[in-house]
Amino acid sequence: MALLDFKCNECGEKFEELVFGGNVDKVRCPRCGSNDLKRIYEGKCYFGISGSSSGSGGCSGSSCRSCSGCSN
Ligand SMILES: [Zn+2]
């Protein structure tokens, strides 16, 4: 599972949603209920956080799969 950032294309609401497996398609905007959402990547790492200096999210990278700032 991963905590993902979304932005709603309908109302512009930004929110975080805890997503399990491939259930990204089931995420709805908490404000207007729209499923027209955009994933936001801010280089944050939700996997393998170790506090090291590698990657912009400070992750070790070995188990990171959702971090756009991670070289892995
Ligand atoms: Zn919305």
Short mmCIF file of C-alpha atoms and ligand atoms in Angstrom, two decimals, residues 7-15 28-37, ligand 1:
data_model
loop_
_atom_site.label_atom_id
_atom_site.label_comp_id
_atom_site.label_asym_id
_atom_site.label_seq_id
_atom_site.Cartn_x
_atom_site.Cartn_y
_atom_site.Cartn_z
CA LYS A 7 -5.38 16.48 -7.26
CA CYS A 8 -8.96 16.62 -8.43
CA ASN A 9 -9.39 17.90 -11.96
CA GLU A 10 -12.96 18.92 -11.19
CA CYS A 11 -12.64 21.12 -8.12
CA GLY A 12 -8.89 21.37 -7.69
CA GLU A 13 -8.90 19.69 -4.28
CA LYS A 14 -5.57 18.20 -3.23
CA PHE A 15 -5.65 15.22 -0.92
CA ARG A 28 -12.63 9.51 -5.35
CA CYS A 29 -12.29 13.16 -4.51
CA PRO A 30 -13.41 13.66 -0.88
CA ARG A 31 -14.81 17.05 -1.77
CA CYS A 32 -16.87 16.54 -4.92
CA GLY A 33 -16.77 12.76 -5.43
CA SER A 34 -15.19 12.95 -8.87
CA ASN A 35 -12.85 10.22 -10.09
CA ASP A 36 -11.18 12.57 -12.54
CA LEU A 37 -7.97 12.73 -10.54
ZN ZN B 1 -13.12 17.29 -6.50
#
